[in-house]
Amino acid sequence: QLTNHKKKENFYNISPSISPDGSKIAMLSDQSGYADIYLMNAHNGNIIRRLVKGNRSIDFEELKWLQPGISWSPDSKKIVIASKAGKGDVLHIIDVSSGRSEKLSFALDGLFTASWSPTSERLAFIGNKGNSSDVYLYDLLTKQLTNLTNDIFSDSEPAWNPDGTEIAF
């Protein structure tokens, strides 16, 4: 057992995501009384640092409790998350060493559950536009956004296969 909500006197330690190198876990927790993202040692459960202070700034106004989708870069140096920031949703790419965040915004009504490709600089995520949600692909190098599903159905929780050639949702 790596977390203990009774000992920490909190309610939630959810959406754990283990780094590709197996050394760290990023998770959403209310240990501070707010929705924050913590970085934990995957071997002993010790908290390394709080990466994101949620609900206390315009950039991290609301973290996605129901669809957090914390995902690691292939080199275990960054994570990507979705959050409400000001008037809309954004994706944040967070450097786990420095805590610095790069914000990506798109002309969509909502963003959820980002998933980093295990082999490249691509992100799959759920985007809402109008009455349905679709799986989108964003290339971090070319800055190109592609709607992969573009249909009337509600899509959720994209996940890459190990070689980064297919996405299940």
PDB file of C-alpha atoms in Angstrom:
ATOM      1  CA  GLN A   1       0.000   0.000   0.000  1.00  0.00           C
ATOM      2  CA  LEU A   2       1.531   3.290  -1.136  1.00  0.00           C
ATOM      3  CA  THR A   3      -1.151   5.719   0.054  1.00  0.00           C
ATOM      4  CA  ASN A   4      -3.224   5.813   3.209  1.00  0.00           C
ATOM      5  CA  HIS A   5      -6.105   8.277   3.209  1.00  0.00           C
ATOM      6  CA  LYS A   6      -6.773   7.703   6.911  1.00  0.00           C
ATOM      7  CA  LYS A   7      -3.188   8.578   7.851  1.00  0.00           C
ATOM      8  CA  LYS A   8      -3.151  11.636   5.539  1.00  0.00           C
ATOM      9  CA  GLU A   9      -6.730  12.503   6.594  1.00  0.00           C
ATOM     10  CA  ASN A  10      -7.894  12.938   3.027  1.00  0.00           C
ATOM     11  CA  PHE A  11     -10.563  11.346   0.854  1.00  0.00           C
ATOM     12  CA  TYR A  12      -9.085  10.904  -2.620  1.00  0.00           C
ATOM     13  CA  ASN A  13      -5.890   9.493  -4.088  1.00  0.00           C
ATOM     14  CA  ILE A  14      -7.054   8.772  -7.625  1.00  0.00           C
ATOM     15  CA  SER A  15      -5.981   8.344 -11.229  1.00  0.00           C
ATOM     16  CA  PRO A  16      -2.456   7.067 -10.518  1.00  0.00           C
ATOM     17  CA  SER A  17      -0.178   7.001 -13.526  1.00  0.00           C
ATOM     18  CA  ILE A  18       3.202   5.261 -13.326  1.00  0.00           C
ATOM     19  CA  SER A  19       6.135   6.720 -15.229  1.00  0.00           C
ATOM     20  CA  PRO A  20       7.506   4.652 -18.142  1.00  0.00           C
ATOM     21  CA  ASP A  21      10.782   4.117 -16.238  1.00  0.00           C
ATOM     22  CA  GLY A  22       8.781   2.755 -13.271  1.00  0.00           C
ATOM     23  CA  SER A  23      10.262   5.118 -10.684  1.00  0.00           C
ATOM     24  CA  LYS A  24       7.444   7.610 -10.085  1.00  0.00           C
ATOM     25  CA  ILE A  25       3.662   7.846  -9.867  1.00  0.00           C
ATOM     26  CA  ALA A  26       1.652  10.983 -10.590  1.00  0.00           C
ATOM     27  CA  MET A  27      -1.764  11.087  -8.924  1.00  0.00           C
ATOM     28  CA  LEU A  28      -4.644  13.398  -8.156  1.00  0.00           C
ATOM     29  CA  SER A  29      -5.125  13.858  -4.415  1.00  0.00           C
ATOM     30  CA  ASP A  30      -6.897  16.107  -1.931  1.00  0.00           C
ATOM     31  CA  GLN A  31      -4.168  15.850   0.742  1.00  0.00           C
ATOM     32  CA  SER A  32      -4.041  19.650   1.030  1.00  0.00           C
ATOM     33  CA  GLY A  33      -7.810  20.080   1.011  1.00  0.00           C
ATOM     34  CA  TYR A  34      -7.732  21.010  -2.689  1.00  0.00           C
ATOM     35  CA  ALA A  35      -7.450  18.938  -5.856  1.00  0.00           C
ATOM     36  CA  ASP A  36      -3.689  18.746  -6.463  1.00  0.00           C
ATOM     37  CA  ILE A  37      -1.371  16.556  -8.493  1.00  0.00           C
ATOM     38  CA  TYR A  38       1.400  14.886  -6.518  1.00  0.00           C
ATOM     39  CA  LEU A  39       4.514  13.040  -7.611  1.00  0.00           C
ATOM     40  CA  MET A  40       5.246   9.936  -5.531  1.00  0.00           C
ATOM     41  CA  ASN A  41       8.122   7.470  -5.347  1.00  0.00           C
ATOM     42  CA  ALA A  42       6.748   4.274  -6.930  1.00  0.00           C
ATOM     43  CA  HIS A  43       8.812   2.010  -4.684  1.00  0.00           C
ATOM     44  CA  ASN A  44       8.066   3.331  -1.202  1.00  0.00           C
ATOM     45  CA  GLY A  45       5.126   5.763  -1.585  1.00  0.00           C
ATOM     46  CA  ASN A  46       7.043   8.808  -0.319  1.00  0.00           C
ATOM     47  CA  ILE A  47       5.760  12.068  -1.778  1.00  0.00           C
ATOM     48  CA  ILE A  48       8.475  13.656  -3.926  1.00  0.00           C
ATOM     49  CA  ARG A  49       6.639  16.931  -4.506  1.00  0.00           C
ATOM     50  CA  ARG A  50       3.323  18.541  -5.299  1.00  0.00           C
ATOM     51  CA  LEU A  51       3.397  19.259  -9.038  1.00  0.00           C
ATOM     52  CA  VAL A  52       0.141  21.195  -9.363  1.00  0.00           C
ATOM     53  CA  LYS A  53      -1.824  23.283  -6.903  1.00  0.00           C
ATOM     54  CA  GLY A  54      -5.368  22.939  -8.208  1.00  0.00           C
ATOM     55  CA  ASN A  55      -8.323  25.266  -7.590  1.00  0.00           C
ATOM     56  CA  ARG A  56      -6.064  28.186  -6.624  1.00  0.00           C
ATOM     57  CA  SER A  57      -5.041  29.827  -9.892  1.00  0.00           C
ATOM     58  CA  ILE A  58      -6.612  30.726 -13.220  1.00  0.00           C
ATOM     59  CA  ASP A  59      -4.377  28.218 -15.060  1.00  0.00           C
ATOM     60  CA  PHE A  60      -5.427  25.303 -12.856  1.00  0.00           C
ATOM     61  CA  GLU A  61      -8.879  26.542 -11.936  1.00  0.00           C
ATOM     62  CA  GLU A  62     -10.389  23.064 -11.984  1.00  0.00           C
ATOM     63  CA  LEU A  63      -8.666  19.720 -12.403  1.00  0.00           C
ATOM     64  CA  LYS A  64     -10.734  16.982 -14.021  1.00  0.00           C
ATOM     65  CA  TRP A  65     -11.779  14.731 -11.094  1.00  0.00           C
ATOM     66  CA  LEU A  66     -14.014  12.528 -13.230  1.00  0.00           C
ATOM     67  CA  GLN A  67     -11.736  12.261 -16.267  1.00  0.00           C
ATOM     68  CA  PRO A  68      -8.232  13.302 -15.141  1.00  0.00           C
ATOM     69  CA  GLY A  69      -6.152  11.323 -17.644  1.00  0.00           C
ATOM     70  CA  ILE A  70      -2.666  11.914 -16.230  1.00  0.00           C
ATOM     71  CA  SER A  71      -0.213  10.616 -18.840  1.00  0.00           C
ATOM     72  CA  TRP A  72       3.603  10.481 -18.997  1.00  0.00           C
ATOM     73  CA  SER A  73       5.966  11.372 -21.816  1.00  0.00           C
ATOM     74  CA  PRO A  74       7.970   8.365 -23.082  1.00  0.00           C
ATOM     75  CA  ASP A  75      11.157   9.670 -21.379  1.00  0.00           C
ATOM     76  CA  SER A  76       9.434  10.006 -17.947  1.00  0.00           C
ATOM     77  CA  LYS A  77      10.297  13.725 -17.823  1.00  0.00           C
ATOM     78  CA  LYS A  78       6.837  15.279 -18.350  1.00  0.00           C
ATOM     79  CA  ILE A  79       3.164  14.638 -17.758  1.00  0.00           C
ATOM     80  CA  VAL A  80       0.117  15.934 -19.594  1.00  0.00           C
ATOM     81  CA  ILE A  81      -3.208  16.755 -17.934  1.00  0.00           C
ATOM     82  CA  ALA A  82      -6.399  18.600 -18.827  1.00  0.00           C
ATOM     83  CA  SER A  83      -7.818  21.405 -16.703  1.00  0.00           C
ATOM     84  CA  LYS A  84     -10.177  24.339 -16.793  1.00  0.00           C
ATOM     85  CA  ALA A  85      -8.200  27.542 -17.251  1.00  0.00           C
ATOM     86  CA  GLY A  86     -10.134  30.766 -17.485  1.00  0.00           C
ATOM     87  CA  LYS A  87     -12.904  30.626 -20.089  1.00  0.00           C
ATOM     88  CA  GLY A  88     -12.144  27.122 -21.330  1.00  0.00           C
ATOM     89  CA  ASP A  89     -10.225  23.901 -21.014  1.00  0.00           C
ATOM     90  CA  VAL A  90      -6.545  23.433 -21.840  1.00  0.00           C
ATOM     91  CA  LEU A  91      -3.921  20.733 -21.815  1.00  0.00           C
ATOM     92  CA  HIS A  92      -0.910  21.322 -19.587  1.00  0.00           C
ATOM     93  CA  ILE A  93       2.450  19.723 -20.271  1.00  0.00           C
ATOM     94  CA  ILE A  94       4.290  19.765 -16.955  1.00  0.00           C
ATOM     95  CA  ASP A  95       8.014  19.201 -16.506  1.00  0.00           C
ATOM     96  CA  VAL A  96       8.265  16.963 -13.413  1.00  0.00           C
ATOM     97  CA  SER A  97      11.734  18.258 -12.433  1.00  0.00           C
ATOM     98  CA  SER A  98      11.023  21.982 -12.554  1.00  0.00           C
ATOM     99  CA  GLY A  99       7.227  22.037 -12.251  1.00  0.00           C
ATOM    100  CA  ARG A 100       7.039  24.405 -15.232  1.00  0.00           C
ATOM    101  CA  SER A 101       3.912  24.113 -17.335  1.00  0.00           C
ATOM    102  CA  GLU A 102       3.261  24.673 -21.022  1.00  0.00           C
ATOM    103  CA  LYS A 103      -0.378  25.382 -21.837  1.00  0.00           C
ATOM    104  CA  LEU A 104      -2.029  24.116 -25.034  1.00  0.00           C
ATOM    105  CA  SER A 105      -5.443  25.515 -25.968  1.00  0.00           C
ATOM    106  CA  PHE A 106      -7.703  24.527 -28.836  1.00  0.00           C
ATOM    107  CA  ALA A 107     -10.962  25.827 -30.326  1.00  0.00           C
ATOM    108  CA  LEU A 108     -12.999  23.126 -28.554  1.00  0.00           C
ATOM    109  CA  ASP A 109     -15.743  23.286 -25.917  1.00  0.00           C
ATOM    110  CA  GLY A 110     -14.025  20.832 -23.557  1.00  0.00           C
ATOM    111  CA  LEU A 111     -10.845  18.743 -23.174  1.00  0.00           C
ATOM    112  CA  PHE A 112     -10.433  15.497 -21.232  1.00  0.00           C
ATOM    113  CA  THR A 113      -8.179  12.471 -20.672  1.00  0.00           C
ATOM    114  CA  ALA A 114      -5.020  13.172 -22.607  1.00  0.00           C
ATOM    115  CA  SER A 115      -2.800  10.203 -23.447  1.00  0.00           C
ATOM    116  CA  TRP A 116       0.843  10.550 -24.536  1.00  0.00           C
ATOM    117  CA  SER A 117       2.043   8.310 -27.352  1.00  0.00           C
ATOM    118  CA  PRO A 118       4.662   5.840 -26.053  1.00  0.00           C
ATOM    119  CA  THR A 119       6.879   6.359 -29.102  1.00  0.00           C
ATOM    120  CA  SER A 120       6.598   9.959 -30.231  1.00  0.00           C
ATOM    121  CA  GLU A 121       5.620  13.537 -29.588  1.00  0.00           C
ATOM    122  CA  ARG A 122       1.897  12.982 -30.116  1.00  0.00           C
ATOM    123  CA  LEU A 123      -1.014  13.361 -27.729  1.00  0.00           C
ATOM    124  CA  ALA A 124      -4.424  11.737 -28.057  1.00  0.00           C
ATOM    125  CA  PHE A 125      -7.225  13.333 -26.063  1.00  0.00           C
ATOM    126  CA  ILE A 126     -10.973  13.731 -25.900  1.00  0.00           C
ATOM    127  CA  GLY A 127     -12.357  16.991 -27.201  1.00  0.00           C
ATOM    128  CA  ASN A 128     -15.959  18.169 -27.046  1.00  0.00           C
ATOM    129  CA  LYS A 129     -17.362  20.347 -29.773  1.00  0.00           C
ATOM    130  CA  GLY A 130     -21.087  20.798 -30.047  1.00  0.00           C
ATOM    131  CA  ASN A 131     -23.104  17.756 -29.015  1.00  0.00           C
ATOM    132  CA  SER A 132     -20.485  15.013 -29.121  1.00  0.00           C
ATOM    133  CA  SER A 133     -16.966  14.149 -28.082  1.00  0.00           C
ATOM    134  CA  ASP A 134     -14.259  12.915 -30.401  1.00  0.00           C
ATOM    135  CA  VAL A 135     -10.739  11.547 -30.172  1.00  0.00           C
ATOM    136  CA  TYR A 136      -8.226  14.167 -31.300  1.00  0.00           C
ATOM    137  CA  LEU A 137      -4.558  13.773 -32.129  1.00  0.00           C
ATOM    138  CA  TYR A 138      -2.113  16.614 -31.548  1.00  0.00           C
ATOM    139  CA  ASP A 139       1.426  16.532 -32.914  1.00  0.00           C
ATOM    140  CA  LEU A 140       3.716  18.481 -30.575  1.00  0.00           C
ATOM    141  CA  LEU A 141       6.358  18.984 -33.281  1.00  0.00           C
ATOM    142  CA  THR A 142       4.181  20.146 -36.189  1.00  0.00           C
ATOM    143  CA  LYS A 143       1.470  21.701 -33.947  1.00  0.00           C
ATOM    144  CA  GLN A 144      -1.147  19.940 -36.101  1.00  0.00           C
ATOM    145  CA  LEU A 145      -4.511  18.975 -34.570  1.00  0.00           C
ATOM    146  CA  THR A 146      -6.518  16.175 -36.188  1.00  0.00           C
ATOM    147  CA  ASN A 147     -10.008  14.957 -35.311  1.00  0.00           C
ATOM    148  CA  LEU A 148      -9.669  11.168 -35.590  1.00  0.00           C
ATOM    149  CA  THR A 149     -13.271  10.051 -35.021  1.00  0.00           C
ATOM    150  CA  ASN A 150     -15.445  13.001 -36.143  1.00  0.00           C
ATOM    151  CA  ASP A 151     -18.768  11.264 -35.548  1.00  0.00           C
ATOM    152  CA  ILE A 152     -21.975  11.703 -33.512  1.00  0.00           C
ATOM    153  CA  PHE A 153     -20.962   9.268 -30.784  1.00  0.00           C
ATOM    154  CA  SER A 154     -19.446  10.117 -27.417  1.00  0.00           C
ATOM    155  CA  ASP A 155     -15.858   8.906 -27.197  1.00  0.00           C
ATOM    156  CA  SER A 156     -13.763   8.617 -24.047  1.00  0.00           C
ATOM    157  CA  GLU A 157     -10.481   7.477 -22.495  1.00  0.00           C
ATOM    158  CA  PRO A 158      -8.038   7.091 -25.400  1.00  0.00           C
ATOM    159  CA  ALA A 159      -5.165   4.669 -24.737  1.00  0.00           C
ATOM    160  CA  TRP A 160      -2.220   3.875 -27.022  1.00  0.00           C
ATOM    161  CA  ASN A 161      -0.972   0.395 -27.838  1.00  0.00           C
ATOM    162  CA  PRO A 162       2.675  -0.245 -26.807  1.00  0.00           C
ATOM    163  CA  ASP A 163       4.180   0.573 -30.226  1.00  0.00           C
ATOM    164  CA  GLY A 164       2.166   3.798 -30.652  1.00  0.00           C
ATOM    165  CA  THR A 165       0.418   2.746 -33.861  1.00  0.00           C
ATOM    166  CA  GLU A 166      -3.159   2.376 -32.586  1.00  0.00           C
ATOM    167  CA  ILE A 167      -5.485   4.038 -30.077  1.00  0.00           C
ATOM    168  CA  ALA A 168      -8.223   2.224 -28.177  1.00  0.00           C
ATOM    169  CA  PHE A 169     -11.118   4.265 -26.782  1.00  0.00           C
TER     170      PHE A 169
END
